[in-house]
């Protein structure tokens, strides 16, 4: 008879927690999982999934406009927010049901309430007051959006949580931030027809991305919305039934909604980490080793709460690796160095590997292959749009160390390119790959001449 009620108690039913629970249960562990809100977590309930559905909705606007160049007559398109919202919400509920069912089928017991840590082997359920003894505890509680900067009236703004609850499409919206969330939602609202302003404190959006991709995005967004770079928010106030945002240069923007997307923080408040001596880092994240183990041997953590790479597929991998290591007898850790990623702006961004500046710093001598061209569809549609592709090659090894795509379907393309780059593909491998014609992606394997190389003095 075990001294524990369960082998594993998972706190949090998001991407990382659900995967860990299912895989651990598959290995025969007795698993209990607590979720205080909805199983599926940020990604499924109020993140990637409903966001992408909204991205699809927005892109019809371009399709309707482009169709004319191909001979179609399209009547005046009308968008109905209520239809999109209810169909999107129904899809999210369907997916939530699948997550629930998969957990139950795997033998995981789901407890729909908040759980906190009492000691290294005990979890307390706050609603029922019940305590559960667990051999191991996995913290997979995710993160939440912050409302920063802390200027007067910031509480009048909504975050990426509330944006999914809006009952109507705002006629005018101000989006603040320059990361994934701000860029994606500004694109969505602009496409759906809101008069959209995107405000960012930096001179370029998407810090960490390749500078030329960032410039290409700014150029495209400048045509689609009111883009304000290098400006900050001073205050928000109610005015005439709407909101008025004042910027640092004294200018005022009148809108119906302000969406603040200036980052997320780990959900560690009140979790009981102090009771077991786990100290969080400067941003509130739980420090873990390569196997997601905290300094308390029976407590592990995966996903955004560890702030390694805050992406759903990474959390899933971390959860899976934890279960393989602890319950499958196969020690596994996640390689966080090479993570393909996409930003669902319109046009889209897909990236794997280093940006040009970082690649130069790491490898010294790199070749930059670049293609900037008008997509074939734009010839007849007349849309002013350019695709940008960059392939960065380490001269010493010929390995491709970065691929950057700005253009439609970049997310789809980069997933496949990511396999090659993860395998260590060289430029010669790209060159001997036969092009798929006519596609935009064929440019990736037909770039023959590098840009005039700007090797830093003293290198090579
Ligand atoms: P990010 O951390 O990506 O970006 C935050 C943005 O807000 C930055 O542009 C930052 O500017 C700015 N900012 C931060 N603090 C302030 C402040 N006090 N005043 C003004 N601006 C500020 O956060 P997001 O909320 O966009 O996204 C959170 C995470 O979610 C991301 O890390 C990403 O991993 C994940 N995500 C991934 C998606 C995808 O894969 N497609 C989609 C959505 C989210 P600066 O650059 O100057 O610091």
Tab-separated table of C-alpha atoms and ligand atoms in Angstrom:
chain	number	residue	atom	x	y	z
A	1	UNK	CA	0.000	0.000	0.000
A	2	UNK	CA	1.484	3.330	-1.135
A	3	UNK	CA	2.012	6.119	1.360
A	4	UNK	CA	0.639	8.447	-1.293
A	5	UNK	CA	-2.865	8.981	-2.652
A	6	UNK	CA	-1.450	9.459	-6.144
A	7	UNK	CA	1.895	9.077	-7.888
A	8	UNK	CA	1.634	12.419	-9.648
A	9	UNK	CA	-0.384	15.525	-8.936
A	10	UNK	CA	-0.427	17.961	-11.846
A	11	UNK	CA	-1.403	21.547	-11.047
A	12	UNK	CA	-2.728	23.131	-14.232
A	13	UNK	CA	-4.585	21.666	-17.204
A	14	UNK	CA	-2.919	23.573	-20.034
A	15	UNK	CA	-0.706	22.295	-22.819
A	16	UNK	CA	2.187	21.155	-20.610
A	17	UNK	CA	0.163	19.728	-17.731
A	18	UNK	CA	-2.259	17.788	-19.901
A	19	UNK	CA	0.516	16.179	-21.940
A	20	UNK	CA	2.511	15.234	-18.842
A	21	UNK	CA	-0.568	13.788	-17.127
A	22	UNK	CA	-1.596	11.696	-20.133
A	23	UNK	CA	1.843	10.290	-20.827
A	24	UNK	CA	2.543	9.574	-17.150
A	25	UNK	CA	-0.811	7.798	-16.822
A	26	UNK	CA	0.036	5.827	-19.973
A	27	UNK	CA	3.120	4.540	-18.181
A	28	UNK	CA	0.888	3.330	-15.358
A	29	UNK	CA	1.188	6.238	-12.922
A	30	UNK	CA	-1.848	7.184	-10.817
A	31	UNK	CA	-2.385	10.795	-11.847
A	32	UNK	CA	-4.636	13.566	-10.559
A	33	UNK	CA	-4.850	16.931	-12.322
A	34	UNK	CA	-6.332	20.140	-10.914
A	35	UNK	CA	-7.573	22.928	-13.189
A	36	UNK	CA	-9.321	25.952	-11.708
A	37	UNK	CA	-10.629	27.380	-14.997
A	38	UNK	CA	-11.016	25.317	-18.172
A	39	UNK	CA	-9.020	22.290	-19.322
A	40	UNK	CA	-6.966	23.206	-22.369
A	41	UNK	CA	-5.254	26.211	-20.834
A	42	UNK	CA	-4.338	29.473	-22.467
A	43	UNK	CA	-3.574	27.971	-25.876
A	44	UNK	CA	-6.909	26.280	-26.395
A	45	UNK	CA	-9.220	28.506	-24.374
A	46	UNK	CA	-7.892	32.044	-24.832
A	47	UNK	CA	-4.774	31.923	-26.922
A	48	UNK	CA	-3.396	30.244	-30.025
A	49	UNK	CA	-6.531	28.401	-31.138
A	50	UNK	CA	-9.266	31.074	-30.919
A	51	UNK	CA	-6.696	33.665	-32.071
A	52	UNK	CA	-5.893	31.678	-35.215
A	53	UNK	CA	-9.593	31.322	-35.996
A	54	UNK	CA	-9.818	35.105	-35.808
A	55	UNK	CA	-6.773	35.455	-38.052
A	56	UNK	CA	-8.551	33.287	-40.636
A	57	UNK	CA	-11.655	35.472	-40.302
A	58	UNK	CA	-9.644	38.614	-40.948
A	59	UNK	CA	-7.886	37.235	-44.002
A	60	UNK	CA	-11.131	36.918	-45.936
A	61	UNK	CA	-11.068	40.694	-46.271
A	62	UNK	CA	-7.946	40.469	-48.448
A	63	UNK	CA	-9.419	37.561	-50.400
A	64	UNK	CA	-12.581	39.492	-51.227
A	65	UNK	CA	-10.528	42.469	-52.381
A	66	UNK	CA	-8.079	40.354	-54.385
A	67	UNK	CA	-10.789	38.362	-56.123
A	68	UNK	CA	-11.671	41.198	-58.490
A	69	UNK	CA	-8.323	40.938	-60.271
A	70	UNK	CA	-9.162	37.329	-61.081
A	71	UNK	CA	-12.494	38.166	-62.630
A	72	UNK	CA	-14.812	37.839	-59.671
A	73	UNK	CA	-17.463	40.324	-58.752
A	74	UNK	CA	-18.003	40.230	-55.054
A	75	UNK	CA	-20.805	42.194	-53.454
A	76	UNK	CA	-20.115	44.456	-50.510
A	77	UNK	CA	-18.792	41.972	-47.907
A	78	UNK	CA	-20.251	42.338	-44.416
A	79	UNK	CA	-18.698	40.927	-41.300
A	80	UNK	CA	-20.720	39.782	-38.307
A	81	UNK	CA	-18.758	39.603	-35.065
A	82	UNK	CA	-21.509	37.693	-33.250
A	83	UNK	CA	-21.377	34.835	-35.764
A	84	UNK	CA	-17.604	34.554	-35.538
A	85	UNK	CA	-17.648	34.735	-31.737
A	86	UNK	CA	-20.295	32.097	-31.220
A	87	UNK	CA	-18.809	29.684	-33.758
A	88	UNK	CA	-15.311	30.234	-32.385
A	89	UNK	CA	-16.481	29.719	-28.793
A	90	UNK	CA	-18.311	26.534	-29.782
A	91	UNK	CA	-15.133	25.199	-31.369
A	92	UNK	CA	-13.131	26.007	-28.240
A	93	UNK	CA	-15.731	24.199	-26.121
A	94	UNK	CA	-15.544	21.203	-28.459
A	95	UNK	CA	-11.764	21.090	-28.095
A	96	UNK	CA	-12.020	21.462	-24.333
A	97	UNK	CA	-14.290	18.413	-24.326
A	98	UNK	CA	-11.707	16.454	-26.311
A	99	UNK	CA	-8.975	17.410	-23.846
A	100	UNK	CA	-11.198	16.312	-20.963
A	101	UNK	CA	-12.103	13.052	-22.664
A	102	UNK	CA	-8.489	12.240	-23.502
A	103	UNK	CA	-7.436	12.757	-19.917
A	104	UNK	CA	-10.258	10.605	-18.608
A	105	UNK	CA	-9.543	7.898	-21.179
A	106	UNK	CA	-5.904	7.891	-20.068
A	107	UNK	CA	-7.102	7.303	-16.499
A	108	UNK	CA	-6.319	10.778	-15.129
A	109	UNK	CA	-8.629	12.071	-12.397
A	110	UNK	CA	-9.547	15.722	-13.082
A	111	UNK	CA	-10.397	17.992	-10.158
A	112	UNK	CA	-12.022	21.249	-11.260
A	113	UNK	CA	-10.612	23.536	-8.596
A	114	UNK	CA	-7.574	25.493	-7.547
A	115	UNK	CA	-4.741	23.516	-5.954
A	116	UNK	CA	-1.860	24.880	-3.887
A	117	UNK	CA	1.275	23.271	-2.541
A	118	UNK	CA	1.300	22.511	1.201
A	119	UNK	CA	4.589	20.627	1.456
A	120	UNK	CA	6.857	18.699	-0.961
A	121	UNK	CA	4.314	15.848	-1.138
A	122	UNK	CA	0.998	17.499	-0.320
A	123	UNK	CA	-1.422	19.531	-2.379
A	124	UNK	CA	-4.461	21.290	-0.938
A	125	UNK	CA	-7.613	21.798	-2.980
A	126	UNK	CA	-9.023	25.163	-2.063
A	127	UNK	CA	-12.730	24.682	-2.801
A	128	UNK	CA	-13.215	21.319	-1.175
A	129	UNK	CA	-10.513	21.829	1.451
A	130	UNK	CA	-9.279	18.337	0.682
A	131	UNK	CA	-5.580	17.464	0.822
A	132	UNK	CA	-3.926	14.978	-1.511
A	133	UNK	CA	-0.620	13.240	-0.856
A	134	UNK	CA	1.440	12.828	-4.001
A	135	UNK	CA	4.800	11.218	-4.594
A	136	UNK	CA	5.520	13.973	-7.109
A	137	UNK	CA	3.968	17.313	-7.961
A	138	UNK	CA	4.148	18.914	-11.400
A	139	UNK	CA	3.527	22.650	-11.554
A	140	UNK	CA	2.132	23.604	-14.963
A	141	UNK	CA	0.130	26.688	-14.077
A	142	UNK	CA	1.150	28.895	-16.995
A	143	UNK	CA	1.210	32.662	-17.035
A	144	UNK	CA	-1.171	35.612	-17.194
A	145	UNK	CA	-1.143	38.912	-19.099
A	146	UNK	CA	0.101	41.946	-17.200
A	147	UNK	CA	-1.396	45.429	-17.282
A	148	UNK	CA	1.704	47.520	-17.771
A	149	UNK	CA	2.840	50.285	-17.943
A	150	UNK	CA	1.218	51.299	-14.655
A	151	UNK	CA	-0.152	54.609	-15.917
A	152	UNK	CA	-3.391	56.273	-14.775
A	153	UNK	CA	-6.437	54.552	-16.244
A	154	UNK	CA	-4.630	51.373	-17.277
A	155	UNK	CA	-7.451	49.360	-15.669
A	156	UNK	CA	-9.731	50.611	-18.430
A	157	UNK	CA	-7.712	48.521	-20.879
A	158	UNK	CA	-8.446	44.898	-21.658
A	159	UNK	CA	-5.866	42.123	-22.048
A	160	UNK	CA	-5.648	39.101	-24.308
A	161	UNK	CA	-7.930	37.320	-21.801
A	162	UNK	CA	-10.859	39.699	-22.151
A	163	UNK	CA	-10.403	40.254	-25.870
A	164	UNK	CA	-12.098	36.925	-26.509
A	165	UNK	CA	-15.142	38.038	-24.509
A	166	UNK	CA	-15.863	41.246	-26.437
A	167	UNK	CA	-19.507	41.234	-27.485
A	168	UNK	CA	-18.955	43.479	-30.471
A	169	UNK	CA	-16.190	44.443	-32.859
A	170	UNK	CA	-14.702	47.705	-31.587
A	171	UNK	CA	-15.027	50.425	-34.182
A	172	UNK	CA	-11.720	51.888	-33.010
A	173	UNK	CA	-9.063	50.058	-31.027
A	174	UNK	CA	-5.653	50.923	-29.632
A	175	UNK	CA	-3.297	47.961	-29.218
A	176	UNK	CA	-0.242	48.494	-27.029
A	177	UNK	CA	2.917	46.374	-27.222
A	178	UNK	CA	5.299	45.105	-29.850
A	179	UNK	CA	5.391	41.367	-29.162
A	180	UNK	CA	3.562	38.403	-30.677
A	181	UNK	CA	0.221	39.213	-29.068
A	182	UNK	CA	0.077	42.918	-29.926
A	183	UNK	CA	1.196	42.290	-33.505
A	184	UNK	CA	-1.272	39.474	-34.056
A	185	UNK	CA	-4.292	41.235	-32.572
A	186	UNK	CA	-3.564	44.541	-34.279
A	187	UNK	CA	-3.536	42.579	-37.543
A	188	UNK	CA	-6.798	40.816	-36.701
A	189	UNK	CA	-8.696	43.974	-35.760
A	190	UNK	CA	-7.394	45.937	-38.726
A	191	UNK	CA	-8.461	43.144	-41.078
A	192	UNK	CA	-11.907	42.804	-39.520
A	193	UNK	CA	-12.503	46.500	-40.055
A	194	UNK	CA	-11.668	48.238	-36.767
A	195	UNK	CA	-9.793	51.500	-37.065
A	196	UNK	CA	-6.638	50.197	-35.449
A	197	UNK	CA	-3.684	51.943	-33.857
A	198	UNK	CA	-0.664	49.893	-32.806
A	199	UNK	CA	1.501	51.662	-30.263
A	200	UNK	CA	4.942	50.386	-29.305
A	201	UNK	CA	7.643	51.952	-27.192
A	202	UNK	CA	10.484	50.648	-29.390
A	203	UNK	CA	11.470	51.769	-32.860
A	204	UNK	CA	10.819	48.271	-34.225
A	205	UNK	CA	8.208	45.629	-33.476
A	206	UNK	CA	9.070	42.069	-32.413
A	207	UNK	CA	12.313	42.380	-30.518
A	208	UNK	CA	14.572	39.387	-31.130
A	209	UNK	CA	13.390	38.828	-34.697
A	210	UNK	CA	15.565	39.598	-37.717
A	211	UNK	CA	15.757	43.355	-38.280
A	212	UNK	CA	14.836	43.162	-41.959
A	213	UNK	CA	11.782	41.059	-41.151
A	214	UNK	CA	10.838	43.623	-38.527
A	215	UNK	CA	11.197	46.404	-41.088
A	216	UNK	CA	9.123	44.502	-43.633
A	217	UNK	CA	6.396	44.021	-41.023
A	218	UNK	CA	6.415	47.716	-40.128
A	219	UNK	CA	6.099	48.614	-43.806
A	220	UNK	CA	3.136	46.277	-44.294
A	221	UNK	CA	1.455	47.275	-41.036
A	222	UNK	CA	1.960	50.947	-41.830
A	223	UNK	CA	-0.364	50.420	-44.805
A	224	UNK	CA	-2.930	48.471	-42.834
A	225	UNK	CA	-3.200	50.522	-39.651
A	226	UNK	CA	-2.014	53.564	-37.743
A	227	UNK	CA	1.404	52.398	-36.540
A	228	UNK	CA	3.038	54.474	-33.818
A	229	UNK	CA	6.571	53.429	-32.971
A	230	UNK	CA	8.858	54.958	-30.359
A	231	UNK	CA	5.912	56.300	-28.393
A	232	UNK	CA	4.570	55.477	-24.949
A	233	UNK	CA	1.259	55.708	-23.172
A	234	UNK	CA	0.781	58.439	-20.581
A	235	UNK	CA	-2.782	57.792	-19.440
A	236	UNK	CA	-6.177	56.434	-20.406
A	237	UNK	CA	-9.410	58.196	-19.475
A	238	UNK	CA	-13.089	57.714	-20.215
A	239	UNK	CA	-14.429	60.207	-22.724
A	240	UNK	CA	-17.722	60.559	-24.607
A	241	UNK	CA	-18.741	56.961	-23.998
A	242	UNK	CA	-15.359	55.728	-25.231
A	243	UNK	CA	-11.756	55.971	-24.143
A	244	UNK	CA	-9.097	58.561	-24.729
A	245	UNK	CA	-5.453	57.514	-24.635
A	246	UNK	CA	-2.842	60.193	-24.190
A	247	UNK	CA	0.683	59.523	-25.460
A	248	UNK	CA	4.026	60.871	-24.273
A	249	UNK	CA	4.072	63.464	-27.074
A	250	UNK	CA	0.747	64.825	-25.835
A	251	UNK	CA	-1.242	63.409	-28.758
A	252	UNK	CA	-4.599	61.812	-28.003
A	253	UNK	CA	-6.197	58.754	-29.547
A	254	UNK	CA	-9.936	58.242	-29.130
A	255	UNK	CA	-10.978	54.620	-29.207
A	256	UNK	CA	-13.616	52.174	-28.019
A	257	UNK	CA	-11.148	49.666	-26.593
A	258	UNK	CA	-7.532	49.613	-25.504
A	259	UNK	CA	-5.866	46.212	-25.663
A	260	UNK	CA	-2.732	45.981	-23.586
A	261	UNK	CA	-0.272	43.291	-24.696
A	262	UNK	CA	2.946	44.127	-22.927
A	263	UNK	CA	3.910	40.678	-21.724
A	264	UNK	CA	2.902	37.851	-19.435
A	265	UNK	CA	4.027	36.719	-15.973
A	266	UNK	CA	4.081	33.271	-14.371
A	267	UNK	CA	1.034	32.344	-12.263
A	268	UNK	CA	2.881	31.779	-9.009
A	269	UNK	CA	0.969	33.999	-6.575
A	270	UNK	CA	-0.436	32.040	-3.665
A	271	UNK	CA	0.779	28.742	-5.091
A	272	UNK	CA	2.637	27.816	-1.880
A	273	UNK	CA	6.131	27.837	-3.362
A	274	UNK	CA	7.384	29.681	-0.270
A	275	UNK	CA	6.193	26.806	1.919
A	276	UNK	CA	8.624	24.444	0.174
A	277	UNK	CA	11.482	26.905	-0.225
A	278	UNK	CA	11.236	27.399	-3.993
A	279	UNK	CA	12.305	30.920	-4.868
A	280	UNK	CA	11.200	32.367	-8.165
A	281	UNK	CA	13.481	34.431	-10.402
A	282	UNK	CA	13.201	38.131	-11.251
A	283	UNK	CA	10.109	37.675	-13.422
A	284	UNK	CA	8.446	35.201	-11.080
A	285	UNK	CA	9.441	32.058	-12.965
A	286	UNK	CA	10.280	28.758	-11.279
A	287	UNK	CA	13.909	27.727	-11.843
A	288	UNK	CA	14.271	24.136	-13.044
A	289	UNK	CA	17.050	21.922	-14.380
A	290	UNK	CA	17.187	20.371	-17.851
A	291	UNK	CA	14.738	17.671	-16.662
A	292	UNK	CA	12.253	20.272	-15.360
A	293	UNK	CA	13.043	19.377	-11.746
A	294	UNK	CA	13.024	22.175	-9.159
A	295	UNK	CA	15.388	22.341	-6.200
A	296	UNK	CA	12.767	20.306	-4.270
A	297	UNK	CA	13.310	16.813	-5.725
A	298	UNK	CA	9.623	15.817	-5.664
A	299	UNK	CA	8.445	18.998	-7.409
A	300	UNK	CA	8.785	19.626	-11.146
A	301	UNK	CA	7.602	22.482	-13.365
A	302	UNK	CA	6.961	22.824	-17.098
A	303	UNK	CA	5.642	25.428	-19.515
A	304	UNK	CA	5.314	29.193	-19.195
A	305	UNK	CA	5.678	29.105	-15.403
A	306	UNK	CA	9.342	28.259	-16.019
A	307	UNK	CA	9.768	31.029	-18.629
A	308	UNK	CA	12.120	29.027	-20.856
A	309	UNK	CA	10.459	29.477	-24.239
A	310	UNK	CA	6.838	30.473	-23.745
A	311	UNK	CA	5.271	28.542	-26.571
A	312	UNK	CA	2.660	25.778	-26.513
A	313	UNK	CA	4.679	23.186	-28.444
A	314	UNK	CA	7.596	23.738	-26.068
A	315	UNK	CA	5.387	23.227	-23.008
A	316	UNK	CA	4.032	20.044	-24.587
A	317	UNK	CA	7.551	18.759	-25.204
A	318	UNK	CA	8.610	19.641	-21.665
A	319	UNK	CA	5.595	17.827	-20.222
A	320	UNK	CA	6.223	14.799	-22.400
A	321	UNK	CA	9.952	14.710	-21.571
A	322	UNK	CA	9.147	14.924	-17.857
A	323	UNK	CA	6.811	11.921	-18.083
A	324	UNK	CA	9.289	9.913	-20.182
A	325	UNK	CA	12.067	10.678	-17.723
A	326	UNK	CA	10.224	9.997	-14.500
A	327	UNK	CA	7.692	7.313	-15.462
A	328	UNK	CA	8.972	5.877	-18.733
A	329	UNK	CA	12.535	5.126	-17.730
A	330	UNK	CA	13.776	7.213	-20.669
A	331	UNK	CA	15.601	10.314	-19.445
A	332	UNK	CA	14.751	13.056	-21.950
A	333	UNK	CA	15.206	16.771	-22.007
A	334	UNK	CA	14.083	19.399	-24.465
A	335	UNK	CA	16.570	21.209	-26.669
A	336	UNK	CA	15.508	24.836	-26.407
A	337	UNK	CA	18.128	26.085	-28.856
A	338	UNK	CA	16.326	25.586	-32.144
A	339	UNK	CA	12.631	26.417	-32.019
A	340	UNK	CA	10.746	27.134	-35.236
A	341	UNK	CA	8.080	29.736	-34.603
A	342	UNK	CA	5.466	31.784	-36.424
A	343	UNK	CA	3.796	35.109	-35.836
A	344	UNK	CA	0.302	35.158	-37.285
A	345	UNK	CA	0.408	38.685	-38.504
A	346	UNK	CA	-0.857	39.331	-42.028
A	347	UNK	CA	1.448	38.827	-43.867
A	348	UNK	CA	2.800	36.090	-41.650
A	349	UNK	CA	6.280	35.522	-40.199
A	350	UNK	CA	8.064	32.178	-39.916
A	351	UNK	CA	11.463	31.765	-38.320
A	352	UNK	CA	13.898	29.040	-37.416
A	353	UNK	CA	17.381	29.632	-36.059
A	354	UNK	CA	19.317	32.829	-35.508
A	355	UNK	CA	18.603	36.294	-36.788
A	356	UNK	CA	21.317	37.910	-38.906
A	357	UNK	CA	22.878	39.974	-36.130
A	358	UNK	CA	23.057	37.008	-33.751
A	359	UNK	CA	24.401	34.694	-36.461
A	360	UNK	CA	27.189	37.162	-37.239
A	361	UNK	CA	28.079	37.377	-33.588
A	362	UNK	CA	28.120	33.611	-33.092
A	363	UNK	CA	29.687	32.439	-36.366
A	364	UNK	CA	31.637	35.511	-37.472
A	365	UNK	CA	31.557	34.804	-41.162
A	366	UNK	CA	28.116	34.132	-42.562
A	367	UNK	CA	26.595	34.325	-46.003
A	368	UNK	CA	23.195	35.947	-46.322
A	369	UNK	CA	20.960	34.750	-49.133
A	370	UNK	CA	17.967	36.938	-49.650
A	371	UNK	CA	14.932	37.074	-51.907
A	372	UNK	CA	12.410	39.873	-51.937
A	373	UNK	CA	9.687	39.525	-54.485
A	374	UNK	CA	6.085	40.096	-55.335
A	375	UNK	CA	4.027	36.937	-54.787
A	376	UNK	CA	2.508	35.534	-57.973
A	377	UNK	CA	-1.024	36.088	-56.706
A	378	UNK	CA	-0.322	39.790	-56.289
A	379	UNK	CA	0.360	40.210	-60.006
A	380	UNK	CA	-3.333	39.873	-60.863
A	381	UNK	CA	-4.778	41.050	-57.578
A	382	UNK	CA	-2.714	44.199	-57.780
A	383	UNK	CA	-1.980	44.027	-54.063
A	384	UNK	CA	1.153	45.893	-53.069
A	385	UNK	CA	2.825	43.144	-51.145
A	386	UNK	CA	6.333	41.730	-51.002
A	387	UNK	CA	7.597	38.435	-49.679
A	388	UNK	CA	10.962	38.458	-47.937
A	389	UNK	CA	13.040	35.326	-47.401
A	390	UNK	CA	16.448	35.082	-45.820
A	391	UNK	CA	18.706	32.063	-45.506
A	392	UNK	CA	21.746	32.502	-43.264
A	393	UNK	CA	24.688	30.189	-43.763
A	394	UNK	CA	27.721	29.656	-41.542
A	395	UNK	CA	30.610	29.928	-44.020
A	396	UNK	CA	32.883	27.583	-42.097
A	397	UNK	CA	30.504	24.613	-42.024
A	398	UNK	CA	28.062	25.543	-44.838
A	399	UNK	CA	25.266	24.878	-42.322
A	400	UNK	CA	22.042	26.823	-42.552
A	401	UNK	CA	21.795	28.599	-39.196
A	402	UNK	CA	18.752	30.751	-39.782
A	403	UNK	CA	15.750	30.941	-42.103
A	404	UNK	CA	13.379	33.902	-41.990
A	405	UNK	CA	10.228	34.243	-44.032
A	406	UNK	CA	7.823	37.156	-44.231
A	407	UNK	CA	4.856	36.375	-46.423
A	408	UNK	CA	1.683	34.328	-46.612
A	409	UNK	CA	1.848	30.775	-45.267
A	410	UNK	CA	5.229	31.482	-43.652
A	411	UNK	CA	4.143	29.450	-40.620
A	412	UNK	CA	3.359	26.418	-42.762
A	413	UNK	CA	6.593	26.708	-44.731
A	414	UNK	CA	8.842	27.191	-41.716
A	415	UNK	CA	7.518	24.026	-40.083
A	416	UNK	CA	8.933	21.958	-42.949
A	417	UNK	CA	12.125	23.982	-43.237
A	418	UNK	CA	12.530	23.507	-39.491
A	419	UNK	CA	13.003	19.761	-40.006
A	420	UNK	CA	15.892	20.339	-42.391
A	421	UNK	CA	17.538	22.938	-40.168
A	422	UNK	CA	17.085	20.746	-37.082
A	423	UNK	CA	18.783	17.922	-38.988
A	424	UNK	CA	21.734	20.205	-39.681
A	425	UNK	CA	21.068	20.891	-43.363
A	426	UNK	CA	23.788	22.705	-45.293
A	427	UNK	CA	23.348	25.239	-48.048
A	428	UNK	CA	24.460	22.486	-50.432
A	429	UNK	CA	21.499	20.388	-49.216
A	430	UNK	CA	19.149	23.292	-49.939
A	431	UNK	CA	20.755	23.697	-53.396
A	432	UNK	CA	20.316	20.073	-54.397
A	433	UNK	CA	16.666	20.069	-53.343
A	434	UNK	CA	14.483	20.326	-56.425
A	435	UNK	CA	12.156	23.304	-56.426
A	436	UNK	CA	8.391	22.949	-56.331
A	437	UNK	CA	7.159	25.202	-59.076
A	438	UNK	CA	5.412	27.610	-59.090
A	439	UNK	CA	5.461	28.344	-55.382
A	440	UNK	CA	6.846	31.137	-53.259
A	441	UNK	CA	8.752	28.654	-51.106
A	442	UNK	CA	10.838	27.473	-54.076
A	443	UNK	CA	12.913	30.614	-53.604
A	444	UNK	CA	14.396	28.930	-50.548
A	445	UNK	CA	16.165	26.372	-52.749
A	446	UNK	CA	16.983	28.596	-55.714
A	447	UNK	CA	19.006	31.337	-54.032
A	448	UNK	CA	22.394	31.094	-55.702
A	449	UNK	CA	24.309	34.254	-54.876
A	450	UNK	CA	24.782	35.594	-51.375
A	451	UNK	CA	24.363	39.267	-50.639
A	452	UNK	CA	27.594	41.221	-50.818
A	453	UNK	CA	29.200	39.845	-47.715
A	454	UNK	CA	29.774	42.296	-44.955
A	455	UNK	CA	32.249	40.274	-42.965
A	456	UNK	CA	33.404	42.195	-39.949
A	457	UNK	CA	36.982	43.387	-40.054
A	458	UNK	CA	39.396	40.799	-38.731
A	459	UNK	CA	37.128	37.817	-39.370
A	460	UNK	CA	38.201	35.109	-41.816
B	1	LIG	P1	6.201	39.675	-25.404
B	1	LIG	O1	7.053	39.505	-24.224
B	1	LIG	O2	6.452	38.899	-26.634
B	1	LIG	O3	6.165	41.213	-25.829
B	1	LIG	C1	5.874	42.217	-24.927
B	1	LIG	C2	5.893	43.528	-25.672
B	1	LIG	O4	5.470	44.562	-24.805
B	1	LIG	C3	7.280	43.904	-26.157
B	1	LIG	O5	7.147	44.530	-27.401
B	1	LIG	C4	7.755	44.882	-25.104
B	1	LIG	O6	8.616	45.870	-25.608
B	1	LIG	C5	6.471	45.568	-24.686
B	1	LIG	N1	6.486	46.007	-23.299
B	1	LIG	C6	6.851	45.316	-22.209
B	1	LIG	N2	6.688	46.052	-21.095
B	1	LIG	C7	6.215	47.256	-21.497
B	1	LIG	C8	5.868	48.439	-20.816
B	1	LIG	N3	5.955	48.551	-19.495
B	1	LIG	N4	5.444	49.501	-21.551
B	1	LIG	C9	5.342	49.413	-22.896
B	1	LIG	N5	5.653	48.291	-23.584
B	1	LIG	C10	6.088	47.227	-22.899
B	1	LIG	O7	4.741	39.429	-24.844
B	1	LIG	P2	3.371	39.083	-25.512
B	1	LIG	O8	2.388	39.511	-24.478
B	1	LIG	O9	3.233	39.632	-26.885
B	1	LIG	O10	3.419	37.499	-25.646
B	1	LIG	C11	3.699	36.681	-24.517
B	1	LIG	C12	4.255	35.364	-24.948
B	1	LIG	O11	3.246	34.615	-25.582
B	1	LIG	C13	5.374	35.478	-25.961
B	1	LIG	O12	6.615	35.406	-25.327
B	1	LIG	C14	5.168	34.335	-26.886
B	1	LIG	O13	6.096	33.334	-26.577
B	1	LIG	C15	3.781	33.810	-26.605
B	1	LIG	N6	2.943	33.904	-27.820
B	1	LIG	C16	3.281	33.206	-28.939
B	1	LIG	C17	2.517	33.286	-30.069
B	1	LIG	C18	2.912	32.534	-31.285
B	1	LIG	O14	3.689	31.615	-31.194
B	1	LIG	N7	2.423	32.919	-32.460
B	1	LIG	C19	1.307	34.096	-30.118
B	1	LIG	C20	1.055	34.808	-28.904
B	1	LIG	C21	1.849	34.696	-27.803
B	1	LIG	P3	10.203	45.669	-25.723
B	1	LIG	O15	10.441	44.821	-26.919
B	1	LIG	O16	10.697	47.057	-25.860
B	1	LIG	O17	10.618	45.021	-24.444
